[in-house]
Amino acid sequence: MNVDELVRDALREQAAELTAPGPGFADRVLAVRRRRRVRGLVSGAAAMAAVVAVAVGVPLLDTGKEDVRPASVLDGSGVSAHPDQSPPRDAIAAGRSVLAAYYTAEPVVRSGDRGVLTRTYWLLDPETGTYRKDDRWSFVAVAPGARTAAVLERTLPARRIGILDLASGHVDRWITVDRGVGGLAYSRDGSRLVATTYDEHPDLLRRAESSSGDVAWVLLFGGESSRSGFYVLDVADGRGDWSPVADRQDINGRQDFAFSRDGRLVYSQVVGGKDGLQQFHDLDGNTVPAPANERHLRSDVSARLSPDGKLAALGLTAEAKDTSWSEIRDPYTGEEVARVRGAQLLAWVDDRRLIAWERAPGSEEYRPRLVLVTIGSEKVVPLSGVREPGEVFETVEWEPVFVERRS
């Protein structure tokens, strides 16, 4: 679990009123970490109900024989799995999705009680099929096809965006902008970038001390974001317009925009009484209702819509021992149509299979690994080794970045 998720849980009780956290904030943040280390489990009866729901709601699609074989890194359709590697050294891919990058993050002290959560990236070399550390960049967005990436230099907010060739490691060109950029995301077809602008570094931290003397670094939260708006840029020529967005009290320090499915809108997460809330904006920066096929999605579930647009990946709904299930819903009605194995759904492999984080068997502690899961089957196929939790909760253990690979 990353820092945003930990702090979000501690803030939830205050999100509705959006008041200051008060002197006990660090105690609550540290308590959240302890709860996450030993997560509560639902009863066996609830778990059985989840299995029955899958069996009744969706016909069995998996015969139990998973085709795991070496796959071409970017244009293959098979499964490239390395369950002995964590973090991975060799390419992980399945169907339409490839692990194009991953990053870690840790606090770097600026002065006194201020710091910055700083990322380090490992990028997939499409020629060798291996991950290569590249510590030049503070933020990386990989384009569909996983051959190029948009990058920001170490000092944020940045006034230029690099277009990086992932095979050579060289920046082919720079896109200069008038306002400082802190986050990037590609459109689904890879032709445009949405670049979120900030007046200050979006990953600023402050120290919070608990009553017992423990010290935690915490990200800035509701009312403290310096987000100012976003650019929509054409990747080919670098041209585009900037749109301002109004200040909000219900966003965290970093709250980047991403494109809607059809690219006509952008959205970002908002903090509220439940997880995964999202707010959409038109390309002029005005708040608008969610599109009909995205109104039931969650901003914190990155898989979102299936390739054919008929299914929506939602959040964790049940756990039993070392087994988890997540919801699959009708994107238009919000009705649950199935449950699928996995604690966090990350990317669609095809219209019935997904890549997920799932708890490794044999431990009550949450130790996730990347797995391939199938709607209508209880079978999981390990794709990576187990991600071990760090002892310092302010750090981010390797966090995957999946994109669509192209033929």
Coordinates of N, CA, C and O in Angstrom, one line a residue, residues 186-337:
Y186 N -1.2 9.9 -20.8 CA -1.5 9.8 -22.3 C -3.0 9.5 -22.5 O -3.6 8.9 -21.6
S187 N -3.5 10.0 -23.6 CA -4.8 9.5 -24.1 C -4.7 8.1 -24.5 O -3.6 7.5 -24.7
R188 N -5.9 7.4 -24.6 CA -5.9 6.0 -24.9 C -5.2 5.7 -26.3 O -4.6 4.6 -26.4
D189 N -5.3 6.6 -27.2 CA -4.7 6.3 -28.5 C -3.2 6.8 -28.6 O -2.5 6.6 -29.6
G190 N -2.7 7.4 -27.5 CA -1.4 7.9 -27.4 C -1.0 9.1 -28.2 O 0.1 9.6 -28.2
S191 N -2.0 9.8 -28.7 CA -1.8 11.0 -29.6 C -1.7 12.3 -28.7 O -1.2 13.3 -29.2
R192 N -2.2 12.3 -27.5 CA -2.2 13.5 -26.7 C -1.8 13.2 -25.3 O -1.8 12.1 -24.8
L193 N -1.3 14.3 -24.7 CA -0.9 14.2 -23.3 C -1.8 15.2 -22.5 O -2.0 16.3 -23.0
V194 N -2.2 14.8 -21.3 CA -2.7 15.8 -20.3 C -1.6 16.0 -19.3 O -1.2 15.1 -18.7
A195 N -1.2 17.3 -19.1 CA -0.1 17.6 -18.2 C -0.7 18.5 -17.1 O -1.2 19.6 -17.4
T196 N -0.7 18.0 -15.9 CA -1.3 18.7 -14.8 C -0.3 19.7 -14.2 O 0.9 19.4 -14.0
T197 N -0.8 20.9 -14.0 CA 0.1 22.0 -13.6 C -0.1 22.3 -12.1 O -1.2 22.2 -11.6
Y198 N 1.0 22.7 -11.5 CA 1.0 23.0 -10.1 C 1.9 24.2 -9.8 O 2.9 24.5 -10.6
D199 N 1.6 25.0 -8.8 CA 2.4 26.1 -8.4 C 3.6 25.7 -7.6 O 4.6 26.5 -7.5
E200 N 3.5 24.6 -6.9 CA 4.5 24.1 -6.0 C 4.7 22.6 -6.3 O 3.9 22.0 -7.1
H201 N 5.8 22.0 -5.7 CA 6.0 20.6 -5.9 C 4.7 19.8 -5.4 O 4.3 20.0 -4.3
P202 N 4.2 18.9 -6.2 CA 2.9 18.2 -5.8 C 3.1 17.1 -4.8 O 2.1 16.7 -4.2
D203 N 4.4 16.7 -4.5 CA 4.6 15.7 -3.5 C 5.3 16.2 -2.3 O 6.1 15.5 -1.6
L204 N 5.0 17.4 -1.9 CA 5.5 17.9 -0.6 C 5.0 17.1 0.6 O 3.9 16.6 0.6
L205 N 5.9 17.0 1.6 CA 5.7 16.3 2.8 C 5.9 17.2 4.0 O 6.6 18.1 3.9
R206 N 5.2 16.8 5.1 CA 5.5 17.5 6.3 C 5.6 16.5 7.4 O 5.0 15.4 7.4
R207 N 6.4 16.7 8.4 CA 6.6 15.8 9.6 C 5.4 16.0 10.5 O 4.9 17.1 10.8
A208 N 4.9 14.8 11.0 CA 3.9 14.8 12.0 C 4.3 13.9 13.1 O 4.8 12.8 12.9
E209 N 4.3 14.4 14.4 CA 4.8 13.6 15.5 C 3.6 13.1 16.3 O 2.7 13.9 16.7
S210 N 3.6 11.8 16.7 CA 2.6 11.3 17.5 C 2.8 11.6 19.0 O 3.9 12.0 19.4
S211 N 1.8 11.3 19.8 CA 1.9 11.5 21.2 C 3.0 10.7 21.9 O 3.6 11.0 22.9
S212 N 3.4 9.5 21.2 CA 4.4 8.6 21.8 C 5.8 9.0 21.3 O 6.8 8.4 21.7
G213 N 5.9 10.1 20.5 CA 7.2 10.5 20.0 C 7.5 9.9 18.6 O 8.6 10.3 18.0
D214 N 6.7 9.0 18.0 CA 7.0 8.5 16.7 C 6.8 9.7 15.7 O 5.9 10.5 15.8
V215 N 7.6 9.7 14.6 CA 7.5 10.7 13.6 C 7.1 10.1 12.3 O 7.7 9.0 11.9
A216 N 6.2 10.7 11.6 CA 5.8 10.2 10.3 C 5.8 11.4 9.3 O 5.5 12.5 9.6
W217 N 6.2 11.1 8.1 CA 6.1 12.0 7.0 C 4.7 11.8 6.4 O 4.3 10.7 6.1
V218 N 4.0 12.9 6.2 CA 2.6 12.8 5.6 C 2.5 13.8 4.4 O 3.1 14.9 4.4
L219 N 1.8 13.3 3.4 CA 1.6 14.2 2.2 C 0.6 15.3 2.5 O -0.3 15.1 3.4
L220 N 0.7 16.3 1.8 CA -0.3 17.4 1.9 C -1.7 16.9 1.4 O -1.8 16.0 0.5
F221 N -2.7 17.4 2.1 CA -4.1 16.8 1.8 C -5.0 18.0 1.6 O -4.6 19.1 1.3
G222 N -6.4 17.7 1.7 CA -7.4 18.6 1.3 C -7.2 20.1 1.7 O -6.9 20.4 2.8
G223 N -7.3 20.9 0.6 CA -7.1 22.3 0.8 C -5.7 22.8 0.7 O -5.4 24.0 0.7
E224 N -4.7 21.9 0.5 CA -3.3 22.3 0.5 C -2.7 22.0 -0.9 O -1.5 22.2 -1.0
S225 N -3.4 21.6 -1.9 CA -2.9 21.4 -3.2 C -2.6 22.7 -3.9 O -3.4 23.7 -3.8
S226 N -1.5 22.8 -4.6 CA -1.2 23.9 -5.5 C -1.6 23.7 -6.9 O -1.2 24.5 -7.8
R227 N -2.4 22.7 -7.2 CA -2.9 22.4 -8.5 C -3.6 23.6 -9.1 O -4.4 24.2 -8.5
S228 N -3.2 24.0 -10.4 CA -3.8 25.2 -11.0 C -4.6 24.9 -12.3 O -5.4 25.7 -12.7
G229 N -4.3 23.7 -12.9 CA -5.0 23.5 -14.2 C -4.3 22.4 -14.9 O -3.6 21.5 -14.4
F230 N -4.5 22.4 -16.3 CA -3.9 21.3 -17.1 C -3.7 21.8 -18.5 O -4.4 22.6 -19.0
Y231 N -2.7 21.3 -19.2 CA -2.5 21.4 -20.6 C -3.0 20.1 -21.3 O -2.9 19.0 -20.7
V232 N -3.6 20.3 -22.5 CA -3.9 19.1 -23.4 C -3.0 19.4 -24.6 O -3.1 20.4 -25.3
L233 N -2.0 18.5 -24.8 CA -0.9 18.7 -25.8 C -1.0 17.6 -26.8 O -1.1 16.4 -26.5
D234 N -0.8 18.0 -28.1 CA -0.6 17.1 -29.1 C 0.9 16.6 -29.1 O 1.8 17.3 -29.1
V235 N 1.0 15.2 -29.0 CA 2.3 14.7 -28.8 C 3.2 14.9 -30.0 O 4.4 15.2 -29.9
A236 N 2.6 14.9 -31.2 CA 3.4 15.0 -32.5 C 4.1 16.4 -32.6 O 5.3 16.5 -33.0
D237 N 3.3 17.4 -32.3 CA 3.9 18.8 -32.5 C 4.1 19.6 -31.2 O 4.6 20.7 -31.3
G238 N 3.6 19.1 -30.1 CA 3.8 19.7 -28.8 C 2.8 20.9 -28.6 O 2.9 21.6 -27.6
R239 N 1.9 21.1 -29.5 CA 1.0 22.3 -29.4 C -0.2 21.9 -28.5 O -0.6 20.7 -28.4
G240 N -0.7 22.9 -27.9 CA -1.9 22.7 -27.0 C -2.2 23.9 -26.2 O -1.6 24.9 -26.3
D241 N -3.3 23.8 -25.5 CA -3.8 24.9 -24.7 C -3.8 24.5 -23.2 O -3.9 23.3 -22.8
W242 N -3.7 25.5 -22.4 CA -3.8 25.4 -20.9 C -5.2 25.8 -20.4 O -5.7 26.8 -20.9
S243 N -5.8 25.1 -19.5 CA -7.1 25.4 -18.9 C -6.9 25.5 -17.4 O -6.4 24.5 -16.8
P244 N -7.4 26.5 -16.8 CA -7.4 26.6 -15.4 C -8.5 25.8 -14.7 O -9.5 25.5 -15.4
V245 N -8.3 25.3 -13.5 CA -9.3 24.7 -12.8 C -9.4 25.4 -11.4 O -8.5 25.9 -10.9
A246 N -10.6 25.4 -10.9 CA -10.9 26.1 -9.6 C -10.2 25.4 -8.5 O -10.1 24.2 -8.5
D247 N -9.8 26.2 -7.4 CA -9.3 25.5 -6.2 C -10.4 24.7 -5.6 O -11.6 25.0 -5.7
R248 N -9.9 23.6 -5.0 CA -10.8 22.6 -4.3 C -10.3 22.3 -2.9 O -9.1 22.2 -2.8
Q249 N -11.2 22.1 -2.0 CA -10.8 21.7 -0.7 C -10.8 20.2 -0.5 O -10.4 19.7 0.6
D250 N -11.2 19.4 -1.5 CA -11.3 18.0 -1.4 C -10.4 17.2 -2.2 O -10.7 16.2 -2.8
I251 N -9.1 17.8 -2.4 CA -8.1 17.1 -3.2 C -6.8 17.0 -2.4 O -6.6 17.9 -1.5
N252 N -6.0 16.0 -2.6 CA -4.7 16.0 -2.0 C -3.7 16.8 -2.7 O -4.0 17.4 -3.8
G253 N -2.4 16.9 -2.2 CA -1.4 17.7 -2.8 C -1.2 17.3 -4.2 O -1.1 18.2 -5.1
R254 N -0.9 16.1 -4.5 CA -0.9 15.6 -5.9 C -2.2 15.0 -6.3 O -2.7 14.0 -5.7
Q255 N -2.8 15.6 -7.3 CA -4.1 15.1 -7.8 C -4.1 15.3 -9.3 O -4.6 16.3 -9.8
D256 N -3.4 14.4 -10.0 CA -3.2 14.5 -11.4 C -4.5 14.2 -12.2 O -5.3 13.4 -11.8
F257 N -4.5 14.8 -13.4 CA -5.6 14.5 -14.3 C -5.3 13.4 -15.2 O -4.1 13.1 -15.5
A258 N -6.3 12.6 -15.7 CA -6.1 11.6 -16.7 C -7.3 11.7 -17.7 O -8.4 12.3 -17.3
F259 N -7.2 11.2 -18.9 CA -8.2 11.3 -19.9 C -9.3 10.3 -19.6 O -9.1 9.2 -19.1
S260 N -10.6 10.7 -20.0 CA -11.7 9.8 -20.0 C -11.5 8.8 -21.1 O -10.5 8.9 -21.9
R261 N -12.3 7.8 -21.1 CA -12.1 6.7 -22.1 C -12.1 7.2 -23.5 O -11.3 6.8 -24.3
D262 N -13.0 8.1 -23.9 CA -13.1 8.7 -25.2 C -12.2 9.9 -25.5 O -12.1 10.4 -26.6
G263 N -11.5 10.3 -24.4 CA -10.6 11.5 -24.6 C -11.2 12.8 -24.6 O -10.5 13.8 -24.8
R264 N -12.5 12.9 -24.4 CA -13.2 14.2 -24.5 C -13.2 14.9 -23.2 O -13.5 16.1 -23.2
L265 N -12.9 14.2 -22.1 CA -12.9 14.8 -20.8 C -11.7 14.4 -20.1 O -10.9 13.5 -20.5
V266 N -11.4 15.0 -18.9 CA -10.4 14.6 -18.0 C -11.0 14.4 -16.6 O -12.1 15.0 -16.4
Y267 N -10.4 13.6 -15.8 CA -10.9 13.4 -14.5 C -9.7 13.3 -13.5 O -8.6 13.1 -13.8
S268 N -10.1 13.5 -12.2 CA -9.1 13.3 -11.1 C -9.8 12.8 -9.9 O -11.0 12.9 -9.8
Q269 N -9.0 12.3 -8.9 CA -9.6 11.8 -7.7 C -10.0 13.0 -6.8 O -9.4 14.0 -6.8
V270 N -11.1 12.8 -6.0 CA -11.4 13.7 -5.0 C -11.6 12.9 -3.7 O -11.9 11.7 -3.7
V271 N -11.4 13.6 -2.5 CA -11.4 12.9 -1.2 C -12.8 13.1 -0.7 O -13.4 14.3 -0.7
G272 N -13.4 12.1 -0.1 CA -14.7 12.2 0.5 C -15.0 11.1 1.4 O -14.1 10.4 1.9
G273 N -16.3 10.8 1.6 CA -16.7 9.8 2.6 C -16.5 8.4 2.2 O -16.6 7.5 3.0
K274 N -16.1 8.1 0.9 CA -15.7 6.8 0.5 C -14.6 6.8 -0.5 O -14.3 7.9 -1.1
D275 N -13.9 5.7 -0.7 CA -12.8 5.6 -1.5 C -13.1 5.8 -3.0 O -14.2 5.4 -3.4
G276 N -12.2 6.3 -3.8 CA -12.3 6.2 -5.3 C -13.2 7.2 -5.9 O -13.5 7.1 -7.1
L277 N -13.6 8.3 -5.2 CA -14.4 9.3 -5.8 C -13.6 10.0 -6.9 O -12.4 10.1 -6.9
Q278 N -14.4 10.5 -7.9 CA -13.7 11.2 -9.1 C -14.6 12.3 -9.5 O -15.8 12.3 -9.4
Q279 N -13.9 13.3 -10.1 CA -14.5 14.5 -10.7 C -14.1 14.7 -12.1 O -12.9 14.7 -12.3
F280 N -15.0 14.8 -13.0 CA -14.7 15.1 -14.4 C -14.7 16.5 -14.8 O -15.5 17.3 -14.2
H281 N -13.9 16.9 -15.7 CA -13.8 18.3 -16.3 C -13.8 18.2 -17.8 O -13.3 17.3 -18.4
D282 N -14.4 19.2 -18.4 CA -14.3 19.3 -19.9 C -12.9 19.9 -20.2 O -12.2 20.3 -19.2
L283 N -12.5 20.0 -21.4 CA -11.2 20.4 -21.8 C -11.0 21.9 -21.6 O -9.8 22.4 -21.8
D284 N -12.0 22.6 -21.2 CA -11.8 24.0 -20.8 C -11.7 24.2 -19.3 O -11.5 25.3 -18.8
G285 N -11.7 23.1 -18.6 CA -11.5 23.1 -17.1 C -12.8 23.2 -16.3 O -12.7 23.2 -15.1
N286 N -13.9 23.2 -16.9 CA -15.2 23.2 -16.2 C -15.6 21.9 -15.6 O -15.4 20.8 -16.3
T287 N -16.1 21.8 -14.4 CA -16.6 20.5 -13.9 C -17.9 20.1 -14.6 O -18.7 20.9 -14.9
V288 N -17.9 18.8 -14.9 CA -19.1 18.3 -15.7 C -19.4 16.9 -15.1 O -18.6 16.3 -14.4
P289 N -20.6 16.4 -15.4 CA -20.9 15.0 -14.9 C -20.1 14.0 -15.6 O -19.5 14.2 -16.6
A290 N -20.0 12.8 -14.9 CA -19.2 11.7 -15.5 C -19.9 11.2 -16.7 O -21.2 11.2 -16.8
P291 N -19.2 10.7 -17.7 CA -19.8 10.0 -18.8 C -20.6 8.8 -18.3 O -20.3 8.2 -17.3
A292 N -21.6 8.4 -19.1 CA -22.5 7.4 -18.7 C -21.8 6.1 -18.4 O -22.1 5.3 -17.4
N293 N -20.7 5.8 -19.1 CA -20.0 4.5 -18.9 C -18.9 4.6 -17.9 O -18.2 3.6 -17.7
E294 N -18.7 5.7 -17.3 CA -17.6 5.9 -16.3 C -18.1 6.4 -15.0 O -17.3 6.5 -14.0
R295 N -19.4 6.6 -14.8 CA -19.9 7.2 -13.6 C -19.8 6.2 -12.4 O -19.8 6.7 -11.2
H296 N -19.8 4.9 -12.7 CA -19.7 3.9 -11.6 C -18.2 3.5 -11.3 O -18.0 2.6 -10.5
L297 N -17.3 4.0 -12.1 CA -15.9 3.6 -11.9 C -15.3 4.3 -10.6 O -15.8 5.2 -10.1
R298 N -14.1 3.7 -10.2 CA -13.4 4.3 -9.0 C -12.1 4.8 -9.5 O -11.4 4.2 -10.3
S299 N -11.7 6.0 -9.0 CA -10.5 6.6 -9.5 C -9.3 5.9 -9.0 O -8.2 6.0 -9.5
D300 N -9.4 5.1 -7.9 CA -8.3 4.3 -7.3 C -8.2 2.9 -7.9 O -7.4 2.1 -7.3
V301 N -9.0 2.5 -8.9 CA -8.9 1.2 -9.5 C -8.5 1.4 -10.9 O -9.3 1.9 -11.8
S302 N -7.2 1.2 -11.2 CA -6.6 1.6 -12.5 C -7.1 0.8 -13.7 O -7.0 1.3 -14.8
A303 N -7.6 -0.4 -13.5 CA -8.1 -1.2 -14.6 C -9.3 -0.5 -15.4 O -9.4 -0.6 -16.6
R304 N -10.2 0.1 -14.7 CA -11.3 0.8 -15.2 C -12.1 -0.1 -16.2 O -12.5 -1.2 -15.8
L305 N -12.4 0.3 -17.4 CA -13.2 -0.4 -18.4 C -12.5 -1.5 -19.1 O -11.3 -1.4 -19.5
S306 N -13.2 -2.6 -19.4 CA -12.7 -3.7 -20.2 C -12.4 -3.2 -21.6 O -13.0 -2.2 -22.0
P307 N -11.6 -3.9 -22.4 CA -11.3 -3.4 -23.8 C -12.6 -3.2 -24.6 O -12.6 -2.2 -25.4
D308 N -13.6 -4.1 -24.5 CA -14.8 -3.9 -25.2 C -15.8 -2.9 -24.6 O -16.9 -2.6 -25.1
G309 N -15.4 -2.4 -23.4 CA -16.3 -1.4 -22.7 C -17.5 -2.0 -22.0 O -18.3 -1.2 -21.5
K310 N -17.6 -3.3 -22.0 CA -18.9 -3.9 -21.4 C -18.8 -4.2 -19.9 O -19.8 -4.4 -19.3
L311 N -17.6 -4.1 -19.3 CA -17.4 -4.5 -17.9 C -16.6 -3.4 -17.2 O -15.7 -2.8 -17.9
A312 N -16.9 -3.2 -16.0 CA -16.1 -2.2 -15.2 C -15.4 -2.9 -14.0 O -16.1 -3.7 -13.3
A313 N -14.1 -2.7 -13.8 CA -13.4 -3.2 -12.7 C -13.6 -2.3 -11.5 O -13.3 -1.1 -11.6
L314 N -14.0 -2.9 -10.4 CA -14.2 -2.1 -9.2 C -13.3 -2.6 -8.1 O -12.3 -3.4 -8.4
G315 N -13.6 -2.3 -6.8 CA -12.6 -2.5 -5.8 C -12.8 -3.8 -5.0 O -13.8 -4.6 -5.3
L316 N -12.0 -4.0 -4.0 CA -12.0 -5.2 -3.2 C -13.4 -5.3 -2.5 O -13.9 -4.3 -1.9
T317 N -13.9 -6.5 -2.5 CA -15.3 -6.7 -1.9 C -15.3 -7.8 -0.9 O -16.2 -7.8 -0.1
A318 N -14.4 -8.7 -0.9 CA -14.4 -9.8 0.1 C -13.0 -10.4 0.3 O -12.2 -10.4 -0.7
E319 N -12.7 -10.9 1.5 CA -11.5 -11.6 1.8 C -11.8 -12.8 2.7 O -12.7 -12.8 3.5
A320 N -10.9 -13.8 2.5 CA -11.0 -15.0 3.4 C -9.6 -15.6 3.4 O -9.1 -16.0 2.4
K321 N -9.0 -15.7 4.6 CA -7.7 -16.2 4.8 C -6.7 -15.5 3.8 O -6.6 -14.3 4.0
D322 N -6.1 -16.1 2.8 CA -5.2 -15.4 1.9 C -5.8 -15.3 0.5 O -5.1 -15.3 -0.4
T323 N -7.1 -15.2 0.5 CA -7.8 -15.1 -0.8 C -8.7 -13.8 -0.8 O -9.4 -13.5 0.2
S324 N -8.7 -13.1 -2.0 CA -9.5 -11.9 -2.1 C -10.3 -11.9 -3.4 O -10.0 -12.7 -4.3
W325 N -11.4 -11.2 -3.4 CA -12.2 -11.0 -4.6 C -12.6 -9.5 -4.8 O -12.8 -8.8 -3.8
S326 N -12.6 -9.1 -6.0 CA -13.0 -7.8 -6.4 C -14.2 -7.8 -7.3 O -14.5 -8.8 -7.9
E327 N -14.9 -6.7 -7.3 CA -16.2 -6.6 -8.0 C -16.0 -6.4 -9.5 O -15.1 -5.6 -9.9
I328 N -16.8 -6.9 -10.3 CA -17.0 -6.6 -11.7 C -18.4 -6.1 -11.9 O -19.4 -6.8 -11.5
R329 N -18.6 -4.9 -12.4 CA -19.9 -4.3 -12.5 C -20.3 -4.0 -14.0 O -19.4 -3.9 -14.8
D330 N -21.6 -3.8 -14.2 CA -22.1 -3.2 -15.5 C -21.7 -1.7 -15.4 O -22.2 -1.1 -14.5
P331 N -21.0 -1.2 -16.4 CA -20.6 0.2 -16.2 C -21.7 1.2 -16.3 O -21.6 2.3 -15.8
Y332 N -22.8 0.8 -16.9 CA -23.9 1.8 -17.1 C -24.9 1.7 -15.9 O -25.4 2.8 -15.5
T333 N -25.1 0.6 -15.4 CA -26.1 0.5 -14.3 C -25.4 0.4 -12.9 O -26.1 0.7 -11.9
G334 N -24.2 0.1 -12.9 CA -23.5 -0.1 -11.6 C -23.8 -1.4 -10.9 O -23.3 -1.6 -9.8
E335 N -24.6 -2.3 -11.5 CA -25.0 -3.5 -10.9 C -23.8 -4.5 -11.0 O -23.1 -4.7 -12.0
E336 N -23.6 -5.2 -9.8 CA -22.5 -6.2 -9.8 C -22.9 -7.4 -10.7 O -24.0 -8.0 -10.5
V337 N -22.0 -7.8 -11.6 CA -22.3 -8.9 -12.4 C -21.4 -10.1 -12.2 O -21.7 -11.3 -12.6

